[in-house]
Coordinates of C-alpha atoms in Angstrom, one line a residue:
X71 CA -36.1 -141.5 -49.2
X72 CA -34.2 -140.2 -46.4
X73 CA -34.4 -136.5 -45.5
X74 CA -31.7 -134.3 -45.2
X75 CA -30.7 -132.9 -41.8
X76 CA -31.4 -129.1 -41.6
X77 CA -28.4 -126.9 -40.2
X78 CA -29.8 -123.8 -38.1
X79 CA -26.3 -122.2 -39.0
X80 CA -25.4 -122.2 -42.3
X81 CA -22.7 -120.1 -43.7
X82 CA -25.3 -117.7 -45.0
X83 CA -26.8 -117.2 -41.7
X84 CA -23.1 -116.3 -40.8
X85 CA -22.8 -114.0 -43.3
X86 CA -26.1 -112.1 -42.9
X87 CA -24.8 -111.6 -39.2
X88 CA -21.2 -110.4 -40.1
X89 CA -22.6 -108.0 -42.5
X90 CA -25.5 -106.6 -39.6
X91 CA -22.2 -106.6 -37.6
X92 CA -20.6 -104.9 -40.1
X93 CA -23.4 -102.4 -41.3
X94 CA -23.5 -101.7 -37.1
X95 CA -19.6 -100.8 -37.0
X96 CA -19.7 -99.2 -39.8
X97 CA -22.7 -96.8 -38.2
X98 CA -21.3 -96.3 -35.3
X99 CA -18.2 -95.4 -37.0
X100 CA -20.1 -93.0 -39.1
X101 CA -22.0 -91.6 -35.9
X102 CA -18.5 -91.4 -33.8
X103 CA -17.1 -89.1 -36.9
X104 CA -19.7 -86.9 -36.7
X105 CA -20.1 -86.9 -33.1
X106 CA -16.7 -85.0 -32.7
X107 CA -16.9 -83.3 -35.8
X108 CA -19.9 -81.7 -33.7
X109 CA -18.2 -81.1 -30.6
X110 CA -15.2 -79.5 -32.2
X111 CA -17.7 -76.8 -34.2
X112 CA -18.8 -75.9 -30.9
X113 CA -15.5 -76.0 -28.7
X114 CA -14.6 -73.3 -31.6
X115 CA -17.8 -71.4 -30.8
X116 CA -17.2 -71.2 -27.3
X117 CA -13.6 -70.3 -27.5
X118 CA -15.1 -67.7 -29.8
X119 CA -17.2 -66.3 -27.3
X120 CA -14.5 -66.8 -24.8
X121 CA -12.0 -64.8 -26.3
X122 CA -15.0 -62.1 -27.2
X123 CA -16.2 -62.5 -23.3
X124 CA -12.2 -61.7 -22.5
X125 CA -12.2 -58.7 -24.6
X126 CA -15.3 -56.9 -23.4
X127 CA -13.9 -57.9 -19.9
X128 CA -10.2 -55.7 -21.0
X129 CA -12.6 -53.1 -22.7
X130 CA -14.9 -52.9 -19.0
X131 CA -11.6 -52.8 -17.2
X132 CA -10.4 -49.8 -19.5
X133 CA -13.2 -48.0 -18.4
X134 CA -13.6 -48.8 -15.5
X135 CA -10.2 -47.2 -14.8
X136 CA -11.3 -44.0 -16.8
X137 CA -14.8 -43.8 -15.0
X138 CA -12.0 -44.0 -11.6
X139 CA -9.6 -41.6 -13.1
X140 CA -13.0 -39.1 -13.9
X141 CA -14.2 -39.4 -10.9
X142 CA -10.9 -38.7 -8.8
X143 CA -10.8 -35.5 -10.8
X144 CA -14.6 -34.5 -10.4
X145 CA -13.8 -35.2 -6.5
X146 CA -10.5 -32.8 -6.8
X147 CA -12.6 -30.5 -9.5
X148 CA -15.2 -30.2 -6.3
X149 CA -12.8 -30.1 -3.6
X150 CA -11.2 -26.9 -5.8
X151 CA -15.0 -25.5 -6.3
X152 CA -15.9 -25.7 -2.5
X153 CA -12.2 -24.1 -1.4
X154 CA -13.3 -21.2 -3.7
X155 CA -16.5 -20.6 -2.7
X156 CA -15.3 -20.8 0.9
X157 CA -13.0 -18.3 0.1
X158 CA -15.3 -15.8 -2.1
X159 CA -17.8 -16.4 1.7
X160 CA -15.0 -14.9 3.0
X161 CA -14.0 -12.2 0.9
X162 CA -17.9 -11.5 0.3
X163 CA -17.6 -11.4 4.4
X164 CA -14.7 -9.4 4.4
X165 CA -15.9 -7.1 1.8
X166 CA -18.6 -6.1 3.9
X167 CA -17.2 -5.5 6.7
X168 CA -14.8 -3.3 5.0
X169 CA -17.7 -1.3 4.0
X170 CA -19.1 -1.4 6.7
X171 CA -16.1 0.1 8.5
X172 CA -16.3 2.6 5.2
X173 CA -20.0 3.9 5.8
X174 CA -18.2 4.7 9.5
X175 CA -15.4 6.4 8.4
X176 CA -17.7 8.1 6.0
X177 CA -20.1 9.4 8.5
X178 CA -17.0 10.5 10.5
X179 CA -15.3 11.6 8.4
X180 CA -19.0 14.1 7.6
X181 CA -19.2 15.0 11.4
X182 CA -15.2 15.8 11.1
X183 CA -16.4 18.5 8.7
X184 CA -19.2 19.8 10.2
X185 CA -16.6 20.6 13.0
X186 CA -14.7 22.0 11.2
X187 CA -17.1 24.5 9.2
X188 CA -18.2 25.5 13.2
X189 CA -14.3 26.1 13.4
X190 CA -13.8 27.8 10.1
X191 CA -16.9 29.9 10.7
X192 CA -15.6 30.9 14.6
X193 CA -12.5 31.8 12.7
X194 CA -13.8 34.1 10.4
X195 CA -15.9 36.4 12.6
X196 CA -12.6 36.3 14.8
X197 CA -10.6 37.7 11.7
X198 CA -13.6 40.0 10.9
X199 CA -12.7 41.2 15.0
X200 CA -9.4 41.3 14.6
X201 CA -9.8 43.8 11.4
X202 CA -12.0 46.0 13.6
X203 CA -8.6 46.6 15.5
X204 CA -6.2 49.4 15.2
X205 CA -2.8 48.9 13.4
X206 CA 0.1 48.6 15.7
X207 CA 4.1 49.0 14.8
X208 CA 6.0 46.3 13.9
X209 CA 8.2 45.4 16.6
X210 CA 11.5 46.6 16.3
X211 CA 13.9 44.0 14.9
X212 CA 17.7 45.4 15.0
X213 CA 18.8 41.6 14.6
X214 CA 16.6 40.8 11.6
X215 CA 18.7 41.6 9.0
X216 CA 18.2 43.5 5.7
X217 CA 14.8 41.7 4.9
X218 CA 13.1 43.5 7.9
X219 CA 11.2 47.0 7.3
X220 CA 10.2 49.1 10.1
X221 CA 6.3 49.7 9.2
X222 CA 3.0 50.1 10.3
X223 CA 0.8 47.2 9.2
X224 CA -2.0 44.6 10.7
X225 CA -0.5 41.5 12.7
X226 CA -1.8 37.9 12.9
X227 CA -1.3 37.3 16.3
X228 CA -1.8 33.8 16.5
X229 CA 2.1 32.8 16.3
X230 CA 4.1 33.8 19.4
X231 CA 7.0 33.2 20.3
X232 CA 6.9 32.4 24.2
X233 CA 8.6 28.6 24.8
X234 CA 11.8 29.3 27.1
X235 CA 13.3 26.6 24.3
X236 CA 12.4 27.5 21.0
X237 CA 13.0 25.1 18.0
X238 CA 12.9 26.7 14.6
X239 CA 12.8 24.4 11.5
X240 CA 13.3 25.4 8.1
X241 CA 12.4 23.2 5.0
X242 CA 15.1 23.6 2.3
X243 CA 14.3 21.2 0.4
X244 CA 13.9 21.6 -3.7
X245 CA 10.0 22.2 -3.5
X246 CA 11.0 25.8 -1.2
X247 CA 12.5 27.4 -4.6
X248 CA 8.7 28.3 -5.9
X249 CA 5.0 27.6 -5.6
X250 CA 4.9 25.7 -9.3
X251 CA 5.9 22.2 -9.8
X252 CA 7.2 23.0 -13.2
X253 CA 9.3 26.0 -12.2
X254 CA 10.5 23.6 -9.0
X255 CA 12.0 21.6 -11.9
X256 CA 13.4 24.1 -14.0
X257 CA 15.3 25.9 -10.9
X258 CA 16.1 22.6 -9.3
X259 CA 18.6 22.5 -12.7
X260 CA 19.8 26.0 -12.3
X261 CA 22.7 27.5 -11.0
X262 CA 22.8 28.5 -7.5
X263 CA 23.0 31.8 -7.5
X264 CA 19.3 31.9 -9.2
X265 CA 18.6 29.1 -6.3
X266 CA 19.5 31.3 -3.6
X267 CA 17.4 34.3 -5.0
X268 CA 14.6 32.3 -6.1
X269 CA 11.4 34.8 -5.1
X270 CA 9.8 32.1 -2.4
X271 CA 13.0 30.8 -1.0
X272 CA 13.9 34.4 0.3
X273 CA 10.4 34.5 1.5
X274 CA 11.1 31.3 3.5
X275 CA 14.3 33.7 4.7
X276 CA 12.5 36.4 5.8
X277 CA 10.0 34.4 7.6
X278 CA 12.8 32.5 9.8
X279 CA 14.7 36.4 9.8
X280 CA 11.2 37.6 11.6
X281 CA 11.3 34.8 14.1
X282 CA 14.6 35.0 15.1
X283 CA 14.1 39.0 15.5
X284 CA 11.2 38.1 17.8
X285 CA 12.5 35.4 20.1
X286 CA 11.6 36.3 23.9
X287 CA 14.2 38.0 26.5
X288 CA 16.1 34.9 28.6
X289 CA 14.8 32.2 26.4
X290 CA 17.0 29.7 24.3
X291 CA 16.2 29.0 20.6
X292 CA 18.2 26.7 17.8
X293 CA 17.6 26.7 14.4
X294 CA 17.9 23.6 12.2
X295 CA 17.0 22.8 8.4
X296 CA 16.2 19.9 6.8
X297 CA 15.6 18.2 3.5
X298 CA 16.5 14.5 3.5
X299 CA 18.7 15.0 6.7
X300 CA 18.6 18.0 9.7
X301 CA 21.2 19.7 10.1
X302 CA 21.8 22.9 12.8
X303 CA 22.0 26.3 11.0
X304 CA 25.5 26.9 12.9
X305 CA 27.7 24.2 12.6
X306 CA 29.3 23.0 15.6
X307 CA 25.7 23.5 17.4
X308 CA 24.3 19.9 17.1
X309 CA 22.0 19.2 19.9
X310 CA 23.1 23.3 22.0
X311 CA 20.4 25.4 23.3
X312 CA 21.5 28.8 22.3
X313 CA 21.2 32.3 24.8
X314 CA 18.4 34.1 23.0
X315 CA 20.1 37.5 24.6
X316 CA 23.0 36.8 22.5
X317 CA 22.9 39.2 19.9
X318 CA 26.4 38.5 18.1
X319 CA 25.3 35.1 17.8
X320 CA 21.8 35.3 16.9
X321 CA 23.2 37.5 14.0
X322 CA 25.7 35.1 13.0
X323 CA 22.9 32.3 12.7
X324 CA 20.7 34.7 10.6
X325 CA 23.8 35.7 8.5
X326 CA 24.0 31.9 8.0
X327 CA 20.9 31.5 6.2
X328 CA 22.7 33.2 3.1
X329 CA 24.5 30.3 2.6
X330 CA 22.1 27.7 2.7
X331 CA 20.7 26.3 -1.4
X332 CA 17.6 24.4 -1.1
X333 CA 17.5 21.0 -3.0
X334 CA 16.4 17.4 -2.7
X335 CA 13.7 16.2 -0.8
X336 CA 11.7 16.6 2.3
X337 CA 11.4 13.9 5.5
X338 CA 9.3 15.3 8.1
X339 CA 10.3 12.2 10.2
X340 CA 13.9 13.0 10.3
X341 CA 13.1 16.5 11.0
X342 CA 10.8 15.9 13.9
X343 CA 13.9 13.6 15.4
X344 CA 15.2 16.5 16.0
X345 CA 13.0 17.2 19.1
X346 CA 14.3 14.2 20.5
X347 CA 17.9 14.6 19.9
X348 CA 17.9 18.5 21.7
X349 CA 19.5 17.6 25.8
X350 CA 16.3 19.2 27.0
X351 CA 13.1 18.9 24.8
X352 CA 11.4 22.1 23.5
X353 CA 8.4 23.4 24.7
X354 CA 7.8 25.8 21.1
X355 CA 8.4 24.3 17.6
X356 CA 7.9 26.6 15.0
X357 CA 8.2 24.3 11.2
X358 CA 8.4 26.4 7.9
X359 CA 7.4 24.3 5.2
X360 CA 5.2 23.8 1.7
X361 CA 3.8 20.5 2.1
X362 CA 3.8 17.5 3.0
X363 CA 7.0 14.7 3.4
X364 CA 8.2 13.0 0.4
X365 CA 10.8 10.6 1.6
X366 CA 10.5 8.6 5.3
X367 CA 13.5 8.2 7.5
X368 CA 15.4 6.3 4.6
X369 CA 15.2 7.2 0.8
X370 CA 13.4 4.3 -1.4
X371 CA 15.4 2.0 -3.2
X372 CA 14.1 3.5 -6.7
X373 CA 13.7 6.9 -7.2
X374 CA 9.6 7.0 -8.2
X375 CA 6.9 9.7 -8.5
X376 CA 4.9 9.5 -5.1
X377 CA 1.6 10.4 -5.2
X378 CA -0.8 12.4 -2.4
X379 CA -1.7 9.1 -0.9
X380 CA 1.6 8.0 -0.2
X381 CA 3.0 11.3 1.2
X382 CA -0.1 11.6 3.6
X383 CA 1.2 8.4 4.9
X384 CA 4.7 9.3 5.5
X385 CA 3.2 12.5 6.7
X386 CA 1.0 10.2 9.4
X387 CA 3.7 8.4 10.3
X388 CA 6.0 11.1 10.9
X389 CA 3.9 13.1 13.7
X390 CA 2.8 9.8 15.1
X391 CA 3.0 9.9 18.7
X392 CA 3.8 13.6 18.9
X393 CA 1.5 14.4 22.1
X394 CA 0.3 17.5 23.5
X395 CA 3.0 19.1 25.4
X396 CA 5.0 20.6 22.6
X397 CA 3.1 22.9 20.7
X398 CA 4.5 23.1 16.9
X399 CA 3.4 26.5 15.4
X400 CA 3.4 25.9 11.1
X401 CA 4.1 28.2 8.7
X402 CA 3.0 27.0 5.4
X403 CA 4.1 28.4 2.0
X404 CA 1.9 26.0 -0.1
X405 CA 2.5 24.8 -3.4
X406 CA -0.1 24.9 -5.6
X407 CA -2.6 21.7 -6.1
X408 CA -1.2 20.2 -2.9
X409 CA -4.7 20.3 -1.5
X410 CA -3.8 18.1 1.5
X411 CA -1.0 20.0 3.4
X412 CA -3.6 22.6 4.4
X413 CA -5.6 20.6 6.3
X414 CA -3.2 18.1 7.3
X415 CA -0.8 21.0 9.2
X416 CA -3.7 22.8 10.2
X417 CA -4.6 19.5 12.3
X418 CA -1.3 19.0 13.6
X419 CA -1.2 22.8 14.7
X420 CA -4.4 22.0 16.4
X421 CA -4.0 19.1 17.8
X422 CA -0.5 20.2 19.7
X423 CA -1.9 23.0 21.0
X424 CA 0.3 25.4 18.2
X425 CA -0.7 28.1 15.9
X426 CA -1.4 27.2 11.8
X427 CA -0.5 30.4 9.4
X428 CA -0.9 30.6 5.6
X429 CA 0.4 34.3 5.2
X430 CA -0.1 36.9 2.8
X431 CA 2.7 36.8 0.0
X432 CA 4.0 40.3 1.9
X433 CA 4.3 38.9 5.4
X434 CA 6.5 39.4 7.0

């Protein structure tokens, strides 16, 4: 019998190969799928941690610029902190040295009154000298007016009349009506009749009477008053000597004093411009006040209490740059509690070369 012929490739050997083919797209297909199902799942987790990688990146940035910001002001804050401190060194600095200037002042201002208990003591065993003496007459005093009493009494014989030009001023301001504030006030308000006779006014009157009843033989004398302003007793006389030996006149300036109503207040300053305004300069000034200045040269804006402090600077600056050769003779009529004008005349007396009297309410 004849064999058959055997076929390697038979249909079904195709077949088995086109289904391996088959089965191997088909994986690969199935593999593929997956593949970029895979690779999208982590695309989205990166861009996930992208966008949270951005944010933390805006939230650093944010405060970054507020760490910048806080430190800008901590620099300023430290800048401000060392300019103080520099300037509390300074004012610590300046504060001692202040008091150190104060313990000086303080321990001259202690020798200063040491001084002047060896002065005040001299002064008091010359009074107790001076009341061992005998009584003498008053001089006589026909142009003195009816103040003046011919009498036997004791003398202070520190104030002299002796210049060859005599200046006399006479405070008239409000202050001269009487030795209490309060009754200042209530006379200041009156009428001027009760002005004019107030009790220490017309002591002020009598004292400038007994100077001009004193003044020497040959020498010149002018009398001016002054509150705010200085004016000369005698009108017309503005910047005159006037002839001591005559009598008509010297009356006529006395008689003058009648007239004159104290009010406002008092500028040394102006008043000691007088000195300089006289053609020849005075060698004796004889100033009959109460206390010290309470207006300058000009009056302040506002009208204001001023207290001791301020008028002991007006008073400063007033006889600033007085000298030596004028000798200024004060008569004070103090008010009471004006504890400074005492001692504040009594140094300018001193330092001038002049006499300082506080007299007895029956001198003259």
């Amino acid at each position: 019998m004849r064999r058959r012929q055997t076929e390697v490739f038979s249909m079904s050997f195709l077949d088995v190969i086109c289904c391996g083919f088959g089965a191997v797209i088909l994986f690969y297909t199935i593999v593929s799928a997956q593949s970029g199902a895979e690779r999208t799942r982590k695309t989205d987790e990166l861009s996930s941690q992208v966008s949270l990688l951005d944010e933390q990146v805006l939230r650093g940035t944010r405060n970054l610029v507020q760490l910048k910001n806080t430190l800008d002001k901590t620099q300023s804050e430290t800048v401000s902190a060392a300019s103080r401190a520099t300037r509390m060194i300074e004012t610590l600095k300046a504060s001692r040295d202040t008091g150190s200037s104060f313990d000086q002042e303080t321990l001259a201002r202690r020798e200063r009154i040491e001084r002047l208990k060896t002065d005040v003591k001299a002064l008091e065993e010359a009074s107790k000298r001076l009341e061992a003496g005998a009584k003498e007459e008053m001089p006589r005093a026909e142009n003195a007016g009816s103040r003046r009493v011919l009498a036997d009494r004791r003398y202070i014989t520190g104030l002299r009349l002796k210049g060859k030009r005599i200046l006399i001023l006479l405070d008239s301001s409000a202050s001269m009506l009487d030795d209490d504030l309060v009754n200042v006030i209530r006379l200041r308000n009156s009428a001027e009749s009760a002005r004019r006779t107030a009790l220490k006014w017309q002591r002020a009157l009598a004292v400038t009477e007994w100077l001009g009843s004193q003044l020497p033989t040959g020498s010149q004398y002018q009398i001016y008053t002054f509150n705010v302003q200085p004016s000369p007793l005698l009108e017309g006389t503005a910047g005159e000597w006037l002839q001591a030996s005559d009598a008509a006149q010297v009356a006529k300036a006395l008689k003058a004093l009648n007239k004159l109503v104290p009010a406002d207040g008092t500028s040394l300053a102006n008043a000691l411009r007088v000195t300089r305004e006289l053609k020849l300069p005075p060698d004796q000034v004889v100033l009959i006040t109460d206390g010290l200045p309470t207006q300058g040269t000009t009056p302040p804006a506002l009208r204001k209490y001023i207290d001791w402090t301020g008028r002991t600077r007006l008073f400063d600056e007033a006889t600033r740059g007085l000298g030596t050769r004028m000798p200024i003779d004060v008569v004070l009529l103090p008010m009471r509690g004006d504890v400074q004008a005492p001692h504040r005349f009594w140094t300018l007396a001193r330092q001038t070369g002049g006499a300082f009297l506080m007299p007895s309410p029956d001198w003259p």
